[in-house]
XYZ file of C-alpha atoms in Angstrom:
449
model
C 113.780 93.839 92.551
C 114.906 94.593 96.106
C 112.466 96.068 98.591
C 112.871 99.677 99.704
C 114.512 100.147 103.065
C 112.578 100.994 106.209
C 114.707 103.646 107.910
C 113.761 105.290 111.167
C 112.126 108.685 110.629
C 114.645 111.479 110.251
C 115.737 113.090 113.518
C 113.834 110.553 115.628
C 115.856 108.574 118.138
C 114.876 107.004 121.418
C 115.704 109.354 124.318
C 118.454 108.385 126.724
C 116.977 107.623 130.126
C 118.866 108.596 133.283
C 120.102 106.480 136.166
C 118.891 103.012 137.052
C 116.055 103.121 134.521
C 118.494 103.826 131.700
C 120.754 100.961 132.790
C 117.781 98.590 132.941
C 116.685 99.641 129.445
C 120.188 99.090 128.086
C 120.440 95.627 129.664
C 116.997 94.640 128.400
C 117.807 95.847 124.890
C 120.602 93.253 124.669
C 118.141 90.344 124.772
C 114.781 91.894 123.824
C 114.494 93.404 120.363
C 112.738 93.336 116.996
C 114.476 93.726 113.654
C 112.169 94.557 110.785
C 112.740 94.520 107.043
C 110.417 95.216 104.156
C 109.314 92.308 101.946
C 107.001 92.057 98.933
C 103.306 91.695 99.716
C 103.261 88.304 98.012
C 106.080 87.090 100.294
C 103.894 87.178 103.411
C 103.920 83.770 105.117
C 100.708 82.603 106.774
C 98.821 85.343 104.943
C 97.205 85.399 101.517
C 95.566 87.777 99.089
C 91.909 86.838 98.785
C 91.294 85.817 95.182
C 87.894 87.551 95.038
C 88.481 90.824 96.910
C 92.234 91.355 97.012
C 92.006 91.692 100.818
C 95.065 90.632 102.851
C 93.881 87.884 105.185
C 95.548 85.618 107.750
C 95.364 81.958 106.728
C 93.696 80.897 109.990
C 91.452 83.930 110.269
C 93.421 85.179 113.292
C 94.947 88.560 114.134
C 93.518 91.021 111.573
C 92.853 91.589 107.878
C 93.402 94.519 105.514
C 90.174 95.335 103.722
C 88.627 98.147 101.686
C 86.085 100.666 102.939
C 83.886 103.170 101.095
C 82.917 106.226 103.161
C 80.183 108.803 102.583
C 80.257 111.993 104.664
C 76.934 113.877 104.321
C 77.596 117.607 104.117
C 81.340 117.202 104.581
C 84.010 119.054 102.562
C 85.032 115.659 101.126
C 81.669 113.934 100.594
C 83.019 110.528 99.567
C 86.247 108.554 99.645
C 87.593 105.010 99.739
C 90.494 103.654 101.765
C 92.134 100.505 103.132
C 91.338 99.760 106.765
C 92.535 97.218 109.328
C 89.780 94.919 110.580
C 90.651 93.289 113.905
C 87.322 92.195 115.410
C 88.778 90.504 118.485
C 89.169 92.374 121.780
C 92.614 92.297 123.372
C 93.698 92.973 126.940
C 95.788 95.943 128.022
C 96.407 95.311 131.702
C 98.385 97.265 134.276
C 99.173 95.676 137.634
C 99.624 98.237 140.433
C 100.922 97.891 143.982
C 101.913 100.245 146.757
C 105.533 100.300 147.915
C 106.254 102.581 150.851
C 102.876 104.229 150.390
C 103.596 105.117 146.750
C 101.660 103.458 143.902
C 103.853 101.594 141.426
C 102.972 99.884 138.139
C 104.520 96.681 136.816
C 105.608 97.561 133.281
C 107.563 95.711 130.631
C 110.228 97.016 128.281
C 108.754 95.805 125.018
C 109.877 96.238 121.421
C 107.314 96.240 118.611
C 108.126 95.872 114.911
C 106.728 99.313 114.122
C 108.399 101.257 116.940
C 110.581 104.068 115.657
C 112.789 104.123 118.737
C 113.073 100.486 119.793
C 112.085 99.531 123.333
C 109.183 101.240 125.028
C 107.456 100.898 128.383
C 104.343 98.778 127.884
C 101.580 97.612 130.241
C 102.040 94.477 132.338
C 99.952 92.617 129.766
C 99.514 93.752 126.170
C 97.957 90.968 124.149
C 95.377 90.380 121.461
C 93.020 87.446 121.833
C 95.056 85.663 119.153
C 98.132 86.177 121.353
C 96.686 84.856 124.590
C 94.977 81.922 122.844
C 98.424 81.236 121.281
C 97.305 81.403 117.656
C 100.926 82.294 116.873
C 102.109 78.982 118.375
C 104.422 80.791 120.796
C 104.795 81.002 124.557
C 102.027 81.939 126.949
C 101.504 85.585 127.938
C 103.056 86.307 131.381
C 100.873 87.729 134.169
C 97.645 87.159 132.233
C 96.117 85.325 135.213
C 95.920 88.598 137.163
C 93.479 89.936 134.566
C 91.366 86.848 133.876
C 88.782 87.212 136.664
C 90.099 89.614 139.286
C 87.912 90.211 142.359
C 85.953 93.431 142.065
C 87.698 94.912 145.120
C 90.989 94.748 143.200
C 89.675 96.363 140.008
C 90.722 99.982 139.632
C 89.515 100.216 136.011
C 87.961 97.808 133.535
C 86.550 99.290 130.341
C 86.614 98.702 126.594
C 88.192 101.610 124.748
C 88.434 102.343 121.044
C 91.589 102.720 118.991
C 92.372 104.766 115.861
C 89.062 105.038 113.987
C 90.754 106.331 110.826
C 92.864 103.177 110.513
C 90.988 100.445 112.443
C 87.436 99.308 111.787
C 85.544 99.321 115.107
C 88.488 98.052 117.121
C 88.396 97.982 120.917
C 90.719 96.766 123.641
C 89.886 96.006 127.241
C 91.806 98.491 129.395
C 92.319 97.121 132.906
C 94.063 98.285 136.066
C 94.256 95.706 138.865
C 95.619 96.407 142.325
C 97.515 93.644 144.112
C 99.010 93.177 147.568
C 100.631 89.810 146.912
C 104.262 89.152 146.088
C 104.746 89.039 142.326
C 107.731 87.440 140.617
C 109.347 90.099 138.448
C 110.363 88.443 135.183
C 113.241 89.673 133.022
C 112.215 92.744 131.071
C 109.672 93.772 133.723
C 110.003 96.343 136.490
C 107.979 98.129 139.156
C 108.075 101.897 138.482
C 106.288 104.631 140.464
C 103.205 105.837 138.618
C 104.291 109.433 139.047
C 107.619 108.682 137.360
C 105.887 106.981 134.419
C 103.714 110.053 133.923
C 106.816 112.226 134.037
C 108.502 110.110 131.343
C 105.826 111.123 128.827
C 107.567 114.456 128.409
C 110.940 112.739 127.843
C 109.935 111.598 124.359
C 109.092 108.249 122.830
C 109.408 106.068 125.946
C 105.888 105.106 127.069
C 103.966 103.211 124.403
C 100.446 103.972 123.224
C 98.836 101.082 125.071
C 100.371 102.112 128.392
C 99.262 105.708 127.817
C 95.722 104.514 127.135
C 95.569 102.525 130.361
C 97.153 105.332 132.409
C 94.395 107.672 131.227
C 91.825 105.317 132.778
C 93.195 105.894 136.292
C 90.403 107.543 138.301
C 91.140 110.982 139.720
C 91.541 111.100 143.491
C 88.635 112.275 145.650
C 88.542 115.965 146.325
C 86.918 119.196 145.179
C 86.523 119.331 141.427
C 86.017 123.067 141.029
C 83.348 124.630 138.882
C 83.221 123.404 135.290
C 82.075 125.634 132.436
C 79.565 122.918 131.418
C 77.976 120.298 133.626
C 78.539 116.626 132.896
C 74.884 116.354 131.887
C 75.275 119.190 129.388
C 78.369 117.585 127.879
C 76.501 114.301 127.376
C 73.511 116.112 125.866
C 75.786 117.960 123.442
C 77.597 114.777 122.395
C 74.284 112.953 121.932
C 73.172 115.777 119.641
C 76.343 115.459 117.559
C 75.868 111.694 117.353
C 72.266 112.187 116.191
C 73.221 114.167 113.086
C 73.601 112.451 109.697
C 76.562 110.162 110.265
C 79.396 108.846 108.171
C 78.112 105.915 106.158
C 80.529 103.080 105.477
C 80.373 99.879 103.484
C 83.009 97.231 102.806
C 84.448 97.125 99.300
C 87.162 94.904 97.810
C 90.652 96.166 98.530
C 91.597 95.695 94.882
C 88.783 97.993 93.713
C 89.567 101.103 95.782
C 89.334 104.245 93.675
C 92.471 106.375 93.989
C 94.600 103.537 95.367
C 96.895 101.080 93.637
C 98.900 97.979 94.536
C 102.539 97.502 93.614
C 104.930 94.699 94.507
C 105.658 96.237 97.892
C 102.690 98.381 98.912
C 99.090 99.422 98.568
C 99.362 103.209 98.200
C 97.278 106.262 97.444
C 97.760 107.636 93.938
C 98.848 111.027 95.345
C 101.383 109.493 97.767
C 99.436 110.799 100.772
C 97.708 109.311 103.826
C 99.370 105.910 104.361
C 100.702 102.771 102.709
C 99.974 99.134 103.459
C 103.328 97.335 103.474
C 104.611 93.872 104.376
C 107.452 93.169 106.799
C 109.492 90.271 108.108
C 110.223 90.507 111.833
C 112.990 88.750 113.749
C 112.694 89.086 117.496
C 114.468 88.289 120.727
C 112.666 87.993 124.034
C 109.248 87.666 122.412
C 106.707 84.811 122.359
C 107.647 84.165 118.699
C 111.112 84.642 117.193
C 110.166 85.234 113.547
C 107.020 86.178 111.658
C 105.724 88.212 108.727
C 102.750 90.565 108.669
C 101.155 93.524 106.887
C 101.541 96.945 108.513
C 100.064 100.388 107.984
C 102.760 103.013 107.418
C 101.647 106.678 107.615
C 103.091 109.062 105.055
C 103.570 111.985 107.438
C 103.879 113.023 111.060
C 100.602 113.888 112.737
C 99.657 116.710 115.086
C 97.527 115.934 118.141
C 96.875 118.887 120.436
C 94.748 120.199 123.256
C 94.069 123.870 123.719
C 93.955 124.505 127.465
C 92.532 127.398 129.441
C 91.411 128.132 132.990
C 87.893 129.139 133.952
C 87.661 130.503 137.504
C 91.015 128.825 138.148
C 89.853 125.401 136.942
C 91.756 123.946 133.941
C 89.681 123.065 130.862
C 90.728 121.439 127.582
C 88.966 121.946 124.264
C 87.664 118.638 122.900
C 86.299 117.955 119.433
C 83.352 115.623 118.830
C 84.650 113.973 115.671
C 83.462 111.143 113.477
C 85.894 108.638 111.978
C 85.022 105.843 109.540
C 86.004 103.098 111.962
C 84.286 104.541 115.038
C 81.870 102.307 116.916
C 79.368 105.043 117.830
C 79.393 107.809 115.194
C 81.574 110.305 117.108
C 83.897 110.372 120.093
C 85.626 113.160 121.963
C 89.091 113.661 120.548
C 91.801 116.293 120.795
C 91.194 119.888 119.733
C 93.181 118.998 116.618
C 94.046 115.476 115.479
C 95.367 115.252 111.932
C 98.332 114.909 109.586
C 98.644 118.402 108.062
C 100.101 117.213 104.742
C 96.981 115.158 104.073
C 95.010 118.379 103.537
C 97.191 119.679 100.712
C 94.992 119.904 97.622
C 91.734 119.474 99.552
C 89.119 122.247 99.848
C 90.070 124.913 102.427
C 86.993 123.943 104.475
C 88.571 120.545 105.048
C 91.544 121.990 106.957
C 91.060 121.347 110.667
C 89.895 124.282 112.722
C 92.549 125.653 115.138
C 95.395 123.775 113.407
C 97.207 126.929 112.369
C 96.722 128.549 115.788
C 98.385 125.533 117.387
C 101.247 125.312 114.880
C 101.927 129.063 115.210
C 101.712 129.167 119.026
C 104.595 131.094 120.644
C 106.913 128.902 122.740
C 105.701 130.454 125.973
C 102.214 129.067 125.319
C 103.362 125.493 124.690
C 103.014 123.528 127.924
C 103.814 120.112 126.429
C 105.504 119.092 123.172
C 106.714 115.546 122.480
C 106.953 113.201 119.514
C 105.256 109.915 120.470
C 104.614 106.665 118.605
C 101.267 105.048 118.033
C 100.733 101.288 118.359
C 103.823 99.529 116.985
C 102.229 96.129 116.450
C 100.102 97.287 113.508
C 101.566 100.673 112.478
C 105.083 101.248 111.182
C 106.742 104.434 112.482
C 103.399 106.115 113.146
C 104.540 109.284 114.901
C 102.440 112.131 116.217
C 103.559 115.414 117.702
C 101.541 115.749 120.909
C 101.030 119.308 122.163
C 99.208 121.132 124.949
C 98.882 124.860 124.200
C 97.589 127.473 126.636
C 95.090 130.161 125.589
C 93.498 133.054 127.502
C 89.914 132.277 128.429
C 87.218 130.210 126.690
C 86.699 132.879 124.014
C 84.640 131.855 120.979
C 86.259 128.446 120.528
C 82.916 126.643 120.887
C 81.183 128.696 118.202
C 81.437 126.050 115.495
C 79.312 123.619 117.504
C 81.654 120.616 117.423
C 84.039 121.761 120.194
C 83.461 122.079 123.938
C 85.542 123.014 126.974
C 85.678 120.149 129.500
C 87.746 119.634 132.618
C 90.272 116.783 132.888
C 88.124 115.397 135.705
C 85.092 115.306 133.375
C 87.137 113.423 130.770
C 88.231 111.001 133.473
C 84.598 110.393 134.409
C 83.718 109.626 130.790
C 86.593 107.136 130.647
C 84.722 104.907 133.067
C 82.524 104.131 130.043
C 83.319 102.786 126.575
C 83.704 104.754 123.367
C 83.506 108.317 124.632
C 87.179 109.395 124.414
C 89.566 108.541 121.569
C 92.979 106.991 122.066
C 94.676 110.250 121.021
C 92.755 112.243 123.632
C 93.564 109.573 126.202
C 97.276 110.034 125.468
C 96.950 113.800 125.937
C 95.097 113.297 129.214
C 97.939 111.074 130.454
C 100.453 113.712 129.323
C 98.491 116.423 131.134
C 98.591 114.380 134.325
C 102.370 114.202 133.929
C 102.554 118.003 133.958
C 99.982 118.572 136.675
C 98.089 116.881 139.427
C 95.410 114.352 138.421
C 92.721 117.056 138.523
C 94.677 119.344 136.195
C 95.884 121.667 138.953
C 99.597 122.487 139.264
C 101.462 119.626 140.937
């Protein structure tokens, strides 16, 4: 039986970039690419199905595994469920090298394809590598530019913090997000390029160009010094509120065998939910050019729908505020983190109790065009997720209103979010993307550019 095809999502193509950047992308695409095809789960090479649990495990214990998780949500509209989850306990490095040219900060980025990217090449950080990559568990070439992020002098460190990734799909996964400033001459390897930071931020609105890892690191840039304006809530009050949310009865999780998940089943080509919702675990063969390894196979998580990730934005005494949600996810490290106002895949709530539908989702989906400040379809991490697309939105509303009345939402300024990003596990990867997108529309403090 032949495997089902893996087409790109309907109506999703990589945007055409203008000028010299577009020409560079086109030239890089000729030698740097990934071609992915679906294979049966049992055809994975270097991976095996654990005889006892049914988990998908790498033969050398490297990279990640696909395991089962049972989740209990005290008082939630769905009090219990089970699901597959990716367990990648190692911490990778997402590093961005920055340098001033003519008084303007530039970042050294790479045009990198990932097997799960819907649109091919994307702009990635200078270094984007798991520990298995930079210890060469794949047997391939060394990771370029890694030396800049090994032990940089503190005076060169702009940011250095461990940040979480998707807690609904990863189990307690973190990556080290680093920004290092250099003044030395750096050899620019093929596929790499210095680009002004302001231009990279602007490209976020162009569509699926800047990858998730680059967006995460960009969000960790500190705001420039200057007046912050009056915030609706002090930083101390925000921390007290989040501590209160984290002190409530939390999601309880326990590992269970992948083969025993209630409501899920395994076929020749996928582990899928019985209702066809949420996501599938699939297997792919990848052939690559311009990568450390030219061919490999791996499992991937493939979402069954397009997500919606959105900030509501208002101004209080002229100061921009975004509405964050203190949300718990089964793979979170510390109970709850601040995420977007809405972060979900709407189709996943079909058939669930009405109380399960995310608050403010319909207000965002029904927003008139004049209220939509940002709207772009962006990919999530293409090394583990296949065609994981989210529609990222920033929607303006008039005043703080009663949006905080449910207790799990608060208005915070972009500067307050930036301050929290100096610490680990406060702001989700989806909210970090939106913060980077907001900086592309406005100045770093959220004021009009």
